[in-house]
Amino acid sequence: MTKRRLEAKAYRSREHLYLHELEALLETAKNGKGKNAHRDYTLILIMVRHGLRAIEASRLNWEAINLIGGIIYVDRAKGSKPSTHRLQGGEIEALRKLKDSQPENTKEVFGLQPRGVCRATERVAVKANLDISFHTHMLRHTCGYLLINNNHNSRKVQDYLGHKVFKMTERYTAMATNAFDDIDWNNMKG
């Protein structure tokens, strides 16, 4: 008999990273030692900035990236809608360095299968000593969480993450810490 996996809340209290945890994860990856340290840093950076699933990161090819124009084409999995995003804030530099370290004519950006993507990101998370039980898909949830918390329209977030159904995006609006910023108990009347 196969053992059933419990619901996510049985393993952790939330499914996204807070900004300080993401920064610790990226810093740990950036300062990592070993031949795959830069690849792992770039992998985590691109996954969180573009809300990639492990399978999407594993399928990412160099032909989907325009380093001169600063554009990445995100071909989504699981029936999600593809989209084109801008590369920003160190992404181009990290990708360029990764490309320069690879043999010429390498097609795959990271050269990993989905399970390898998970192992690489989870290995960095262990080194980062996060205060939460990390799994790779948290990077996608963190992307949505941070976009909503930085006042991006939920419909824009839906398109950015490729959700066909708005219900998938609603989870991020429910997690938004800024959703209740206008409630001020010090100035209540009634």
GROMACS .gro file of C-alpha atoms in nm:
model
  190
    1MET     CA    1   0.000   0.000   0.000
    2THR     CA    2   0.133   0.344  -0.098
    3LYS     CA    3   0.172   0.594   0.181
    4ARG     CA    4  -0.036   0.906   0.110
    5ARG     CA    5   0.130   1.244   0.124
    6LEU     CA    6  -0.023   1.474   0.383
    7GLU     CA    7  -0.148   1.824   0.304
    8ALA     CA    8   0.119   2.094   0.288
    9LYS     CA    9   0.014   2.247   0.621
   10ALA     CA   10   0.120   1.922   0.792
   11TYR     CA   11   0.479   1.998   0.683
   12ARG     CA   12   0.502   2.377   0.712
   13SER     CA   13   0.294   2.677   0.814
   14ARG     CA   14   0.322   2.856   0.478
   15GLU     CA   15   0.415   2.783   0.118
   16HIS     CA   16   0.624   3.089   0.040
   17LEU     CA   17   0.943   3.252   0.165
   18TYR     CA   18   0.954   3.591   0.329
   19LEU     CA   19   1.188   3.839   0.165
   20HIS     CA   20   1.464   3.796   0.428
   21GLU     CA   21   1.453   3.418   0.374
   22LEU     CA   22   1.477   3.459  -0.002
   23GLU     CA   23   1.770   3.697   0.042
   24ALA     CA   24   1.943   3.441   0.268
   25LEU     CA   25   1.883   3.167   0.011
   26LEU     CA   26   2.024   3.378  -0.274
   27GLU     CA   27   2.319   3.494  -0.064
   28THR     CA   28   2.404   3.137   0.034
   29ALA     CA   29   2.387   3.027  -0.329
   30LYS     CA   30   2.591   3.326  -0.448
   31ASN     CA   31   2.866   3.259  -0.194
   32GLY     CA   32   2.859   2.883  -0.246
   33LYS     CA   33   3.168   2.681  -0.324
   34GLY     CA   34   3.202   2.414  -0.588
   35LYS     CA   35   3.165   2.382  -0.961
   36ASN     CA   36   2.785   2.428  -0.958
   37ALA     CA   37   2.764   2.723  -0.718
   38HIS     CA   38   2.700   2.986  -0.985
   39ARG     CA   39   2.457   2.760  -1.170
   40ASP     CA   40   2.260   2.707  -0.849
   41TYR     CA   41   2.253   3.081  -0.775
   42THR     CA   42   2.134   3.160  -1.128
   43LEU     CA   43   1.878   2.879  -1.111
   44ILE     CA   44   1.723   3.012  -0.790
   45LEU     CA   45   1.732   3.373  -0.913
   46ILE     CA   46   1.559   3.292  -1.241
   47MET     CA   47   1.307   3.057  -1.081
   48VAL     CA   48   1.193   3.306  -0.819
   49ARG     CA   49   1.196   3.611  -1.049
   50HIS     CA   50   0.989   3.437  -1.316
   51GLY     CA   51   0.784   3.198  -1.102
   52LEU     CA   52   0.923   2.888  -1.270
   53ARG     CA   53   0.826   2.536  -1.176
   54ALA     CA   54   1.109   2.280  -1.157
   55ILE     CA   55   1.002   2.131  -1.490
   56GLU     CA   56   1.000   2.475  -1.654
   57ALA     CA   57   1.351   2.548  -1.526
   58SER     CA   58   1.471   2.210  -1.650
   59ARG     CA   59   1.328   2.276  -1.998
   60LEU     CA   60   1.466   2.630  -2.025
   61ASN     CA   61   1.682   2.661  -2.336
   62TRP     CA   62   1.919   2.938  -2.438
   63GLU     CA   63   1.707   3.012  -2.746
   64ALA     CA   64   1.433   3.134  -2.510
   65ILE     CA   65   1.668   3.399  -2.369
   66ASN     CA   66   1.775   3.719  -2.541
   67LEU     CA   67   2.066   3.852  -2.337
   68ILE     CA   68   2.110   4.157  -2.563
   69GLY     CA   69   1.744   4.260  -2.538
   70GLY     CA   70   1.704   4.144  -2.178
   71ILE     CA   71   1.409   3.914  -2.247
   72ILE     CA   72   1.312   3.562  -2.142
   73TYR     CA   73   1.033   3.360  -2.299
   74VAL     CA   74   0.868   3.148  -2.032
   75ASP     CA   75   0.713   2.833  -2.175
   76ARG     CA   76   0.483   2.717  -1.898
   77ALA     CA   77   0.393   2.360  -1.804
   78LYS     CA   78   0.069   2.212  -1.671
   79GLY     CA   79  -0.148   2.391  -1.928
   80SER     CA   80  -0.044   2.737  -1.808
   81LYS     CA   81  -0.012   3.025  -2.053
   82PRO     CA   82   0.337   3.116  -2.181
   83SER     CA   83   0.463   3.473  -2.147
   84THR     CA   84   0.760   3.695  -2.219
   85HIS     CA   85   0.931   3.871  -1.927
   86ARG     CA   86   1.205   4.130  -1.891
   87LEU     CA   87   1.533   4.023  -1.735
   88GLN     CA   88   1.631   4.264  -1.459
   89GLY     CA   89   1.860   4.332  -1.164
   90GLY     CA   90   2.160   4.109  -1.219
   91GLU     CA   91   1.979   3.835  -1.413
   92ILE     CA   92   2.153   3.916  -1.743
   93GLU     CA   93   2.495   3.922  -1.577
   94ALA     CA   94   2.429   3.591  -1.399
   95LEU     CA   95   2.301   3.425  -1.717
   96ARG     CA   96   2.591   3.560  -1.924
   97LYS     CA   97   2.842   3.423  -1.673
   98LEU     CA   98   2.665   3.085  -1.674
   99LYS     CA   99   2.660   3.073  -2.056
  100ASP     CA  100   3.031   3.161  -2.071
  101SER     CA  101   3.109   2.869  -1.839
  102GLN     CA  102   2.932   2.617  -2.063
  103PRO     CA  103   3.058   2.445  -2.377
  104GLU     CA  104   2.967   2.626  -2.699
  105ASN     CA  105   2.633   2.520  -2.850
  106THR     CA  106   2.491   2.410  -2.513
  107LYS     CA  107   2.114   2.413  -2.554
  108GLU     CA  108   1.985   2.379  -2.196
  109VAL     CA  109   2.044   2.668  -1.958
  110PHE     CA  110   2.077   2.460  -1.641
  111GLY     CA  111   2.130   2.109  -1.776
  112LEU     CA  112   1.917   1.947  -1.507
  113GLN     CA  113   1.613   1.722  -1.501
  114PRO     CA  114   1.324   1.839  -1.276
  115ARG     CA  115   1.446   1.619  -0.988
  116GLY     CA  116   1.795   1.767  -1.028
  117VAL     CA  117   1.647   2.118  -1.006
  118CYS     CA  118   1.481   2.020  -0.679
  119ARG     CA  119   1.796   1.863  -0.537
  120ALA     CA  120   2.008   2.169  -0.629
  121THR     CA  121   1.769   2.425  -0.475
  122GLU     CA  122   1.697   2.215  -0.168
  123ARG     CA  123   2.071   2.161  -0.108
  124VAL     CA  124   2.122   2.540  -0.103
  125ALA     CA  125   1.822   2.582   0.131
  126VAL     CA  126   1.977   2.340   0.381
  127LYS     CA  127   2.301   2.542   0.377
  128ALA     CA  128   2.101   2.864   0.423
  129ASN     CA  129   1.948   2.732   0.749
  130LEU     CA  130   1.602   2.866   0.670
  131ASP     CA  131   1.347   2.865   0.951
  132ILE     CA  132   1.099   2.677   0.731
  133SER     CA  133   1.092   2.337   0.566
  134PHE     CA  134   1.182   2.437   0.209
  135HIS     CA  135   1.071   2.278  -0.116
  136THR     CA  136   1.148   2.402  -0.467
  137HIS     CA  137   0.792   2.501  -0.561
  138MET     CA  138   0.808   2.761  -0.283
  139LEU     CA  139   1.012   2.974  -0.525
  140ARG     CA  140   0.709   3.001  -0.755
  141HIS     CA  141   0.480   3.084  -0.462
  142THR     CA  142   0.733   3.339  -0.338
  143CYS     CA  143   0.722   3.510  -0.678
  144GLY     CA  144   0.343   3.550  -0.657
  145TYR     CA  145   0.354   3.653  -0.292
  146LEU     CA  146   0.616   3.923  -0.355
  147LEU     CA  147   0.439   4.057  -0.665
  148ILE     CA  148   0.110   4.096  -0.478
  149ASN     CA  149   0.285   4.248  -0.174
  150ASN     CA  150   0.444   4.506  -0.399
  151ASN     CA  151   0.101   4.620  -0.517
  152HIS     CA  152   0.095   4.454  -0.857
  153ASN     CA  153  -0.254   4.398  -0.989
  154SER     CA  154  -0.373   4.042  -0.933
  155ARG     CA  155  -0.472   4.007  -1.300
  156LYS     CA  156  -0.118   4.105  -1.399
  157VAL     CA  157   0.018   3.846  -1.154
  158GLN     CA  158  -0.217   3.589  -1.309
  159ASP     CA  159  -0.069   3.658  -1.653
  160TYR     CA  160   0.287   3.673  -1.522
  161LEU     CA  161   0.258   3.328  -1.362
  162GLY     CA  162   0.058   3.191  -1.656
  163HIS     CA  163  -0.249   3.093  -1.456
  164LYS     CA  164  -0.541   3.018  -1.688
  165VAL     CA  165  -0.786   3.030  -1.398
  166PHE     CA  166  -0.792   3.329  -1.161
  167LYS     CA  167  -0.859   3.099  -0.864
  168MET     CA  168  -0.494   2.991  -0.877
  169THR     CA  169  -0.384   3.354  -0.833
  170GLU     CA  170  -0.624   3.423  -0.548
  171ARG     CA  171  -0.400   3.235  -0.304
  172TYR     CA  172  -0.143   3.515  -0.332
  173THR     CA  173  -0.395   3.791  -0.262
  174ALA     CA  174  -0.503   3.598   0.049
  175MET     CA  175  -0.140   3.582   0.169
  176ALA     CA  176  -0.066   3.947   0.104
  177THR     CA  177   0.053   4.127   0.414
  178ASN     CA  178  -0.043   4.462   0.261
  179ALA     CA  179  -0.408   4.361   0.215
  180PHE     CA  180  -0.499   4.507   0.553
  181ASP     CA  181  -0.260   4.801   0.570
  182ASP     CA  182  -0.549   5.049   0.565
  183ILE     CA  183  -0.696   4.908   0.888
  184ASP     CA  184  -0.593   5.134   1.173
  185TRP     CA  185  -0.721   5.027   1.514
  186ASN     CA  186  -0.586   5.346   1.670
  187ASN     CA  187  -0.833   5.556   1.474
  188MET     CA  188  -1.149   5.341   1.486
  189LYS     CA  189  -1.481   5.512   1.551
  190GLY     CA  190  -1.811   5.368   1.644
   0.00000   0.00000   0.00000
